[in-house]
Structures are given as structure tokens and as C-alpha cells.
PDB file of C-alpha atoms in Angstrom:
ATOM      1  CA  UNK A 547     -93.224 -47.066   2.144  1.00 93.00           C
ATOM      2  CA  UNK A 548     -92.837 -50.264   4.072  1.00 95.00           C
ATOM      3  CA  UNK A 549     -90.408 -51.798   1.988  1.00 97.00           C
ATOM      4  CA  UNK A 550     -88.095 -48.960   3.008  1.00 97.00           C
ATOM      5  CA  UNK A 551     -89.047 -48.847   6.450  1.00 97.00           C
ATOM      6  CA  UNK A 552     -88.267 -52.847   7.145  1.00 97.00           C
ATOM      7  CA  UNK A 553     -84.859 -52.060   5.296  1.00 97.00           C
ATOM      8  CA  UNK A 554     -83.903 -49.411   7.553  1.00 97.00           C
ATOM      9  CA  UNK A 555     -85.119 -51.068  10.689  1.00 95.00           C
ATOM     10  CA  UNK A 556     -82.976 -54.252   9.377  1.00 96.00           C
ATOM     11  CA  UNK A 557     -79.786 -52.285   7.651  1.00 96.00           C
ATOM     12  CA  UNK A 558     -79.686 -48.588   8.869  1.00 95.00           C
ATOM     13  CA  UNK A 559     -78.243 -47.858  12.050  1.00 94.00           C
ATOM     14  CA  UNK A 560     -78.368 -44.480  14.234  1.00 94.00           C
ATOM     15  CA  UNK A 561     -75.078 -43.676  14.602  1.00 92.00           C
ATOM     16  CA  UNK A 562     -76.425 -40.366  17.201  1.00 91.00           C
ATOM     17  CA  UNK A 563     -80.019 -38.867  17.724  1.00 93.00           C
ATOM     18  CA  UNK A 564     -79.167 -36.817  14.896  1.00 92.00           C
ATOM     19  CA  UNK A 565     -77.674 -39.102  11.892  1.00 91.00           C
ATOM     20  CA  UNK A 566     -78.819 -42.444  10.188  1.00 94.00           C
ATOM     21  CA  UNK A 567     -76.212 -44.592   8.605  1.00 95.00           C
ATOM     22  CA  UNK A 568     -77.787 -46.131   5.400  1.00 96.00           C
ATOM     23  CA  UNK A 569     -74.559 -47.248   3.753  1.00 96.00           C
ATOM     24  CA  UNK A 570     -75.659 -50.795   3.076  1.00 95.00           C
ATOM     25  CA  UNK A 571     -78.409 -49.850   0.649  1.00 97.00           C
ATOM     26  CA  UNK A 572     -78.262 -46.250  -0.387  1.00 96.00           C
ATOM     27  CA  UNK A 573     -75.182 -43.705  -0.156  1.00 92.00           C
ATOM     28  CA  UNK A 574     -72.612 -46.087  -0.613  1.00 94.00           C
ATOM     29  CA  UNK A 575     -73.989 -49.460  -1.508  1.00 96.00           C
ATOM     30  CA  UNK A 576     -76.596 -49.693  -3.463  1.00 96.00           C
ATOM     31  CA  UNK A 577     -79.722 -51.938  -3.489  1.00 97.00           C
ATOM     32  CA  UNK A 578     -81.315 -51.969  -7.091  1.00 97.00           C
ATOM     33  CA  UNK A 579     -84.274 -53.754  -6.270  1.00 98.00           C
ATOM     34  CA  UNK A 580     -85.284 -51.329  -3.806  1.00 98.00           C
ATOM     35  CA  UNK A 581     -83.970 -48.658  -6.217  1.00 98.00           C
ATOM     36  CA  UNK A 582     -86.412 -50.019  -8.261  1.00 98.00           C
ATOM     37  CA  UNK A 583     -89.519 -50.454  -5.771  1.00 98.00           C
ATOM     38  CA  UNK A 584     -88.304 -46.248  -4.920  1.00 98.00           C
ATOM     39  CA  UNK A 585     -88.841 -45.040  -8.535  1.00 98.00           C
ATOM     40  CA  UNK A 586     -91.841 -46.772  -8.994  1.00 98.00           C
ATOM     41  CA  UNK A 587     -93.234 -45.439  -5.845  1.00 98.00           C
ATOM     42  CA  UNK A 588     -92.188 -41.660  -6.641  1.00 98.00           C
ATOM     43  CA  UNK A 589     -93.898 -42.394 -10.314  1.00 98.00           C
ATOM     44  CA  UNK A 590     -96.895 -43.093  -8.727  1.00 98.00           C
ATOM     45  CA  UNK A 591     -96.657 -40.231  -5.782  1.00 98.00           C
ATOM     46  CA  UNK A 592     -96.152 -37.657  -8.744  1.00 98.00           C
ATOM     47  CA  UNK A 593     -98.296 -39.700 -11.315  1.00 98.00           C
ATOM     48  CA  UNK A 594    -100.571 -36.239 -12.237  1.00 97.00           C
ATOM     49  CA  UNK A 595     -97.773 -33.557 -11.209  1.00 98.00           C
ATOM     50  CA  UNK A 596     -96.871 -33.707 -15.388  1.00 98.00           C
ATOM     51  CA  UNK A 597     -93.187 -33.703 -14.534  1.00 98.00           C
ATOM     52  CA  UNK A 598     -90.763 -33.090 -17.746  1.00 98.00           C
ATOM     53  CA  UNK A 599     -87.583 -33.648 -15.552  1.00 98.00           C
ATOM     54  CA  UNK A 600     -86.249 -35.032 -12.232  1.00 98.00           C
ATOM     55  CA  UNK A 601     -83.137 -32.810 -10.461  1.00 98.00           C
ATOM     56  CA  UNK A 602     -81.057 -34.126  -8.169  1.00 98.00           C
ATOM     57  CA  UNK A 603     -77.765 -34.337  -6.290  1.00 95.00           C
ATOM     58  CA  UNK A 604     -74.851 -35.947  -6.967  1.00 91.00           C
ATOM     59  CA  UNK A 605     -74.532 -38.571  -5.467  1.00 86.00           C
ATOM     60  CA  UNK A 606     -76.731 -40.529  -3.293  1.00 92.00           C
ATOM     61  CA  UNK A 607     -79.396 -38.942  -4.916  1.00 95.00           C
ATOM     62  CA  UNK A 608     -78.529 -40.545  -8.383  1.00 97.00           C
ATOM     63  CA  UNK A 609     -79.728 -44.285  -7.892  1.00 97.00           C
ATOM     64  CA  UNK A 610     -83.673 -42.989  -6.599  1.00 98.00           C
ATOM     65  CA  UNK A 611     -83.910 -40.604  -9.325  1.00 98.00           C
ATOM     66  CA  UNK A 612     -82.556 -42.221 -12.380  1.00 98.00           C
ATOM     67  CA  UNK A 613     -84.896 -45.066 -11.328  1.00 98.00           C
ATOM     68  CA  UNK A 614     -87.516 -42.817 -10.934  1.00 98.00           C
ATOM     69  CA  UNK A 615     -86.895 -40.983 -14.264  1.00 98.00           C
ATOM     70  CA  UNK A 616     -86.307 -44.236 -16.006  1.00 98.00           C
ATOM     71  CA  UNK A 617     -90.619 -45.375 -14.609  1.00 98.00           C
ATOM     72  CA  UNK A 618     -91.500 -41.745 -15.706  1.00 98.00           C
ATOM     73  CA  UNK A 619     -89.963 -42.195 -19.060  1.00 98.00           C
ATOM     74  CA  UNK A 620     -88.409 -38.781 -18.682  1.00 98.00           C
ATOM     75  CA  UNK A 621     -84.978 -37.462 -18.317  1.00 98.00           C
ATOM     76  CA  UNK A 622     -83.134 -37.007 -14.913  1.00 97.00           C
ATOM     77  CA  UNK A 623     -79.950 -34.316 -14.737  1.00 97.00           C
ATOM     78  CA  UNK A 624     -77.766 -34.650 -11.592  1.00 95.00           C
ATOM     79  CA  UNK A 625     -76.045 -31.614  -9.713  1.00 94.00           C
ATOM     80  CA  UNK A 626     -72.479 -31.189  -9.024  1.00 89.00           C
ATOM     81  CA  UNK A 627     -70.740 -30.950  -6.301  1.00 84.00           C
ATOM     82  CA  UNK A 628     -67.813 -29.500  -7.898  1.00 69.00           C
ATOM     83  CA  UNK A 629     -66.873 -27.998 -11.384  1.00 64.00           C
ATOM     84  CA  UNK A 630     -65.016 -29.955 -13.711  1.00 65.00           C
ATOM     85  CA  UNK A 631     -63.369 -28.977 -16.931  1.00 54.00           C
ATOM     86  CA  UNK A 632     -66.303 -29.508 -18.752  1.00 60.00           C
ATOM     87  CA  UNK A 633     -68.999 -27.479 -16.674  1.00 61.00           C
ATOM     88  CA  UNK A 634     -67.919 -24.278 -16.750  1.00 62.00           C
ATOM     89  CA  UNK A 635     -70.792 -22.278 -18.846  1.00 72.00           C
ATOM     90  CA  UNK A 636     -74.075 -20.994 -18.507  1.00 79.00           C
ATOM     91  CA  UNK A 637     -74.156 -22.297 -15.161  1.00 90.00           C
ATOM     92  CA  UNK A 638     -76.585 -21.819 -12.352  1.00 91.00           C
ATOM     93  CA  UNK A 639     -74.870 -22.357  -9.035  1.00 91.00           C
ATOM     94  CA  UNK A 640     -76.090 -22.040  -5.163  1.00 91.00           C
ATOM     95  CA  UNK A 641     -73.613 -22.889  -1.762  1.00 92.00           C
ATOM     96  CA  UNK A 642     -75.134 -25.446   0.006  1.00 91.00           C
ATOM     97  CA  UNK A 643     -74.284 -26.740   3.959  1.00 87.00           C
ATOM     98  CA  UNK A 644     -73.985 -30.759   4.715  1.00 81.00           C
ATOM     99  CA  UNK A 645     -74.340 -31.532   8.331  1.00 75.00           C
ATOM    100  CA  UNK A 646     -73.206 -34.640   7.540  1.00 74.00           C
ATOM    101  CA  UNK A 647     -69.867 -33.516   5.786  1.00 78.00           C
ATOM    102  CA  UNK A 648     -69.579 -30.487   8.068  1.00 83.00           C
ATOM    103  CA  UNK A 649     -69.139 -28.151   4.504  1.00 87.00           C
ATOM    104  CA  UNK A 650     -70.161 -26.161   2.090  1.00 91.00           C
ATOM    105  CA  UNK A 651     -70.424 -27.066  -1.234  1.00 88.00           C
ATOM    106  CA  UNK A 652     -70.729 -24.967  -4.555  1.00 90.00           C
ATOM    107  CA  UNK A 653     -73.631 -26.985  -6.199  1.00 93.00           C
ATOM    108  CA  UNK A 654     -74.057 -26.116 -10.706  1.00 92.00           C
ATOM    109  CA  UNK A 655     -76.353 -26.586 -12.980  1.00 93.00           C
ATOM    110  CA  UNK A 656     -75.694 -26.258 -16.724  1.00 91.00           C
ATOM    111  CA  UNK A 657     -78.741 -24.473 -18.001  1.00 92.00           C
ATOM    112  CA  UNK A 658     -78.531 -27.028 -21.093  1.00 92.00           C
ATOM    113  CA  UNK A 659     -80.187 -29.653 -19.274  1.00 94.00           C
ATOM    114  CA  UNK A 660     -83.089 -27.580 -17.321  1.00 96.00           C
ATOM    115  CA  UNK A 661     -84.867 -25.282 -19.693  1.00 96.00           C
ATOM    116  CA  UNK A 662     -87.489 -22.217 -18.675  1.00 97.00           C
ATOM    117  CA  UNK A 663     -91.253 -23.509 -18.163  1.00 97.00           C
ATOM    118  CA  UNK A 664     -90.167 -26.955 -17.580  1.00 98.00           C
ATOM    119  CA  UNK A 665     -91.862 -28.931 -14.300  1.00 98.00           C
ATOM    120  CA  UNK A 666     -89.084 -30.260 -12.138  1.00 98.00           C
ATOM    121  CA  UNK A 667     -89.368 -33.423  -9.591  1.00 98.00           C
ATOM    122  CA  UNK A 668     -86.574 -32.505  -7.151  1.00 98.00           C
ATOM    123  CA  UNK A 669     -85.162 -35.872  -5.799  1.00 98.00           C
ATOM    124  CA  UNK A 670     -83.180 -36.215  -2.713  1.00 97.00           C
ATOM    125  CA  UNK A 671     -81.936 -39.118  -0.567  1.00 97.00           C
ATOM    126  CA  UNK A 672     -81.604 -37.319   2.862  1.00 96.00           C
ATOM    127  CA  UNK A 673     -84.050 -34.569   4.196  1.00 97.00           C
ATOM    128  CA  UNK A 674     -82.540 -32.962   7.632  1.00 95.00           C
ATOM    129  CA  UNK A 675     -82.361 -29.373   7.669  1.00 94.00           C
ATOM    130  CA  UNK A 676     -83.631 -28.915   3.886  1.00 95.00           C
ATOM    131  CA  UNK A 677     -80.378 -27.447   2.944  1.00 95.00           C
ATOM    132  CA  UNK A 678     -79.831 -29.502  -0.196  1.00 95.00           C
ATOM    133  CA  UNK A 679     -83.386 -29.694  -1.364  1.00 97.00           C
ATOM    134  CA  UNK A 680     -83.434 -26.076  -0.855  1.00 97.00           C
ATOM    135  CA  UNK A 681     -80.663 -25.732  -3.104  1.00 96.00           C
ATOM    136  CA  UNK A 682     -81.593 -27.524  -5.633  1.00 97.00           C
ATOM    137  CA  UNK A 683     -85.254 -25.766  -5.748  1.00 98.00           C
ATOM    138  CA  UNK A 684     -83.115 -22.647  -6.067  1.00 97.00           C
ATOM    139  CA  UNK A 685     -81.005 -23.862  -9.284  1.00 97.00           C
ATOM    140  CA  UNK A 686     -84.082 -25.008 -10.705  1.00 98.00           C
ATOM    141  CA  UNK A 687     -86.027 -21.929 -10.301  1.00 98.00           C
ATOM    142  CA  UNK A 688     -82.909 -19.434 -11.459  1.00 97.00           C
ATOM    143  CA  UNK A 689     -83.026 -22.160 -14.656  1.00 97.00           C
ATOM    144  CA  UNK A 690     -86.341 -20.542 -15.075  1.00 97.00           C
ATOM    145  CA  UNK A 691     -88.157 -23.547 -14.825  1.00 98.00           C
ATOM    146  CA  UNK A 692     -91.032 -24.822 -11.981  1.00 98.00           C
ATOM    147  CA  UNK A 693     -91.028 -26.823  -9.062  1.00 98.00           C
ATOM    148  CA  UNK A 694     -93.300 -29.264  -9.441  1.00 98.00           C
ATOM    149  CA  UNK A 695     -92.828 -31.392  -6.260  1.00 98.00           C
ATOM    150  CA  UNK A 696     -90.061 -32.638  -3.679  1.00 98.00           C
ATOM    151  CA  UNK A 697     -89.716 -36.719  -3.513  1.00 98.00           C
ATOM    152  CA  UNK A 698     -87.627 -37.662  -0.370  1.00 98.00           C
ATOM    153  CA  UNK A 699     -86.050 -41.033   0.124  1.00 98.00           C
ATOM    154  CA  UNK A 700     -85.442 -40.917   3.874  1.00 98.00           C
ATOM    155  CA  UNK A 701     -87.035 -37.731   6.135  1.00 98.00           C
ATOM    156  CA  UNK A 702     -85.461 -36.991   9.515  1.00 97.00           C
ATOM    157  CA  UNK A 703     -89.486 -35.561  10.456  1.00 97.00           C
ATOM    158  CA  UNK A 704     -87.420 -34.157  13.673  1.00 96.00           C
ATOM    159  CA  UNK A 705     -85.438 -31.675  11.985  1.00 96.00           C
ATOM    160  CA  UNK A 706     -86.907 -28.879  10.116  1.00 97.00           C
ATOM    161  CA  UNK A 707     -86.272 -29.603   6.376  1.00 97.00           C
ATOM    162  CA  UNK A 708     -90.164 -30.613   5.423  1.00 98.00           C
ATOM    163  CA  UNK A 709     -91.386 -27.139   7.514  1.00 98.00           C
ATOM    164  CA  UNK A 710     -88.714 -25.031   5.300  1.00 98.00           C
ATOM    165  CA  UNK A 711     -89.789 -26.845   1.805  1.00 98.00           C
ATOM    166  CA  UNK A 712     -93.686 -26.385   2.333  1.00 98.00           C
ATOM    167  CA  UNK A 713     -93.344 -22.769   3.763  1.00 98.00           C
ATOM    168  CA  UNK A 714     -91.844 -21.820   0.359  1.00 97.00           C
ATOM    169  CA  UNK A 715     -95.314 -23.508  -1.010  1.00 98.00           C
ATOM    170  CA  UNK A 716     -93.252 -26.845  -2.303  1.00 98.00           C
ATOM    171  CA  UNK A 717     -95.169 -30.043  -2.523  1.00 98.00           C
ATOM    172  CA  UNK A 718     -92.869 -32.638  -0.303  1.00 98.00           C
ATOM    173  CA  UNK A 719     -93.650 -36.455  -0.481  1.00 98.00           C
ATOM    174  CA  UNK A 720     -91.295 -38.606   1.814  1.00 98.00           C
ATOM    175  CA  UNK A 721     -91.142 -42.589   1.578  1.00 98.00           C
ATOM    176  CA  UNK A 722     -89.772 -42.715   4.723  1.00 98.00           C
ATOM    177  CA  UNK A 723     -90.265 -40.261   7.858  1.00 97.00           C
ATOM    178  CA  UNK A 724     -87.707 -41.190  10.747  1.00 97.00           C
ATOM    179  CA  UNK A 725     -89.664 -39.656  14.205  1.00 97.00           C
ATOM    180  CA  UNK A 726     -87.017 -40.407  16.106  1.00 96.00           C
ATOM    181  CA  UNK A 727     -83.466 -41.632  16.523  1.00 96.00           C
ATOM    182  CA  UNK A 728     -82.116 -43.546  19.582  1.00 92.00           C
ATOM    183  CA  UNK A 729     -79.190 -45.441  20.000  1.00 82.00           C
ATOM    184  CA  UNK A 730     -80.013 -49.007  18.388  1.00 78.00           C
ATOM    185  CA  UNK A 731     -83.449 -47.686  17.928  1.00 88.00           C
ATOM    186  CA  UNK A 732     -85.141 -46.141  14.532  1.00 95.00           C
ATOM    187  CA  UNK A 733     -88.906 -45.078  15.229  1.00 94.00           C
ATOM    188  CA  UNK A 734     -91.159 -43.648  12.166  1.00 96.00           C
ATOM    189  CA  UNK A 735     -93.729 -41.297  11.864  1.00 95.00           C
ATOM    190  CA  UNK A 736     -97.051 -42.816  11.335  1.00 86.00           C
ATOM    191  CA  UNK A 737     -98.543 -41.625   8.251  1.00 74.00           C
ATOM    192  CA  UNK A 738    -101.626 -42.058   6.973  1.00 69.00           C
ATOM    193  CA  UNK A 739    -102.018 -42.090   2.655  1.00 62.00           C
TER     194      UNK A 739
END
């Protein structure tokens, strides 16, 4: 997705050859009318996948898929981090590792909001080591419901997330596939659609 691509060449920055900061416009700022441009782009990507829900996790994931959800005209359910008072039953629940956070994290899903023989869009901002997307596939499935694709806002192609998700048989669509990250540098993988 160009759009993407100019505003992480512009706004992102490679902090190491390992992580992109994208603060400006996605996990802590947010840009709506790229939000926008990202769930209308996903929409399309899944256009025939006949998705009844979009998962994803709190909570840079939130802004791509509620705007996805909200082209689809279907409902979007977001992950938690941590338990609260009120989600404590009938939960689905799977530990998941941040690189970036350097943790663990108990990730739940109330089974309310995912029912058996639905088809899930998983939505993620990040793909890296496929940790979190592999999570979330995981709640989803244990929900009893299907996997009907993987949309990706930003792919790190260098680290082995994509290889992970497709091995398991999962449809993955990124907008964005980083090749490389240099110091002052951001190069893309060249993809042909």
C-alpha cells in the first residue's frame, strides 16, 4: 500500500535493524485518514473471504480494525491484555511474548463476542516474530470459530512471523512489508498484486 509506505518512509524511524518506531501515526498517535485508507484496503484484500468478525489486539491494533470492521459493516472485538473486573468468564486465554515490551502477556477472549463457525479476520498492527497473530489465531480457534485470513498493518518480511502464519495454512495479507531496517534507512519488499 503506497500510502503507507510514503508515511513510514516520511514518519517511521528505525530505531535498530530490528524495531520500527511508528508512534506518529499508529501505536500512539493516530492518523484517521490513513486509518481510514487501511480499512478500506483490508475490505477490499478480504472482499470474498465472507468474514462475520475482525479480532484483534488491544491496542494498536484497535484503530486498523475498527476501521476495517466499520467498511465491512461487521463487528470487530478487541483482546485484552489484562483481566479486568468485568472479564472474568467463559474466557479463552493464550500467553503471548512482545519483543518490543520484553514480556509476556495473558491475552482473553470472552467467548460472548466470538461464537463457533464464525469466519474471523485477525487484525494486527505489527508482524515480527508472529507471536501475537499467533495468539490471537489460537483464541479464535479454541472460540470454536475459523480463521479466515491474517491482515497486517506493517510486516517486518525479515523476521519470521509471515513463514509461522502460512505454515499453519493461514492466509496473511500485509499492507506494508519492511525488507530491511538500517539506521535512518527503511527499505520494502517489492511486491507484486
Amino acid at each position: 500500500m503506497k500510502q503507507l509506505e510514503d508515511k513510514i518512509r516520511k514518519e517511521g524511524r528505525a530505531l535498530s535493524d530490528q524495531v520500527l518506531k511508528v508512534d506518529a501515526f499508529l501505536n500512539h498517535q493516530v492518523d484517521p485518514v490513513l486509518m481510514q485508507a487501511i480499512g478500506k484496503e483490508f475490505a477490499e484484500r478480504f472482499k470474498d473471504a465472507n468474514i462475520d468478525r475482525i479480532v484483534t489486539l488491544e491496542s494498536s491494533g484497535i484503530a486498523p480494525a475498527m476501521m476495517t470492521a466499520l467498511e465491512m459493516g461487521i463487528p470487530f472485538v478487541f483482546v485484552r491484555k489484562r483481566k479486568s473486573l468485568t472479564l472474568q468468564d467463559d474466557l479463552v486465554e493464550a500467553d503471548v511474548y512482545s519483543f518490543t515490551k520484553q514480556e509476556t502477556n495473558r491475552i482473553s477472549l470472552s467467548r460472548r463476542f466470538v461464537l463457533p463457525g464464525e469466519r474471523v479476520l485477525v487484525i494486527d498492527d505489527f508482524l515480527a516474530n508472529g507471536e501475537a497473530a499467533l495468539g490471537l489465531t489460537q483464541l479464535v480457534e479454541a472460540a470454536g470459530a475459523e480463521v479466515a485470513g491474517v491482515g497486517i498493518v506493517i510486516e517486518k518480511s525479515f523476521q519470521p512471523g509471515r513463514d509461522k502464519l502460512i505454515e499453519r495454512g493461514y492466509r496473511v495479507e500485509s499492507l506494508a512489508r519492511i525488507a530491511k531496517l538500517e539506521k535512518d534507512h527503511i527499505s520494502f519488499v517489492e511486491v507484486v498484486r
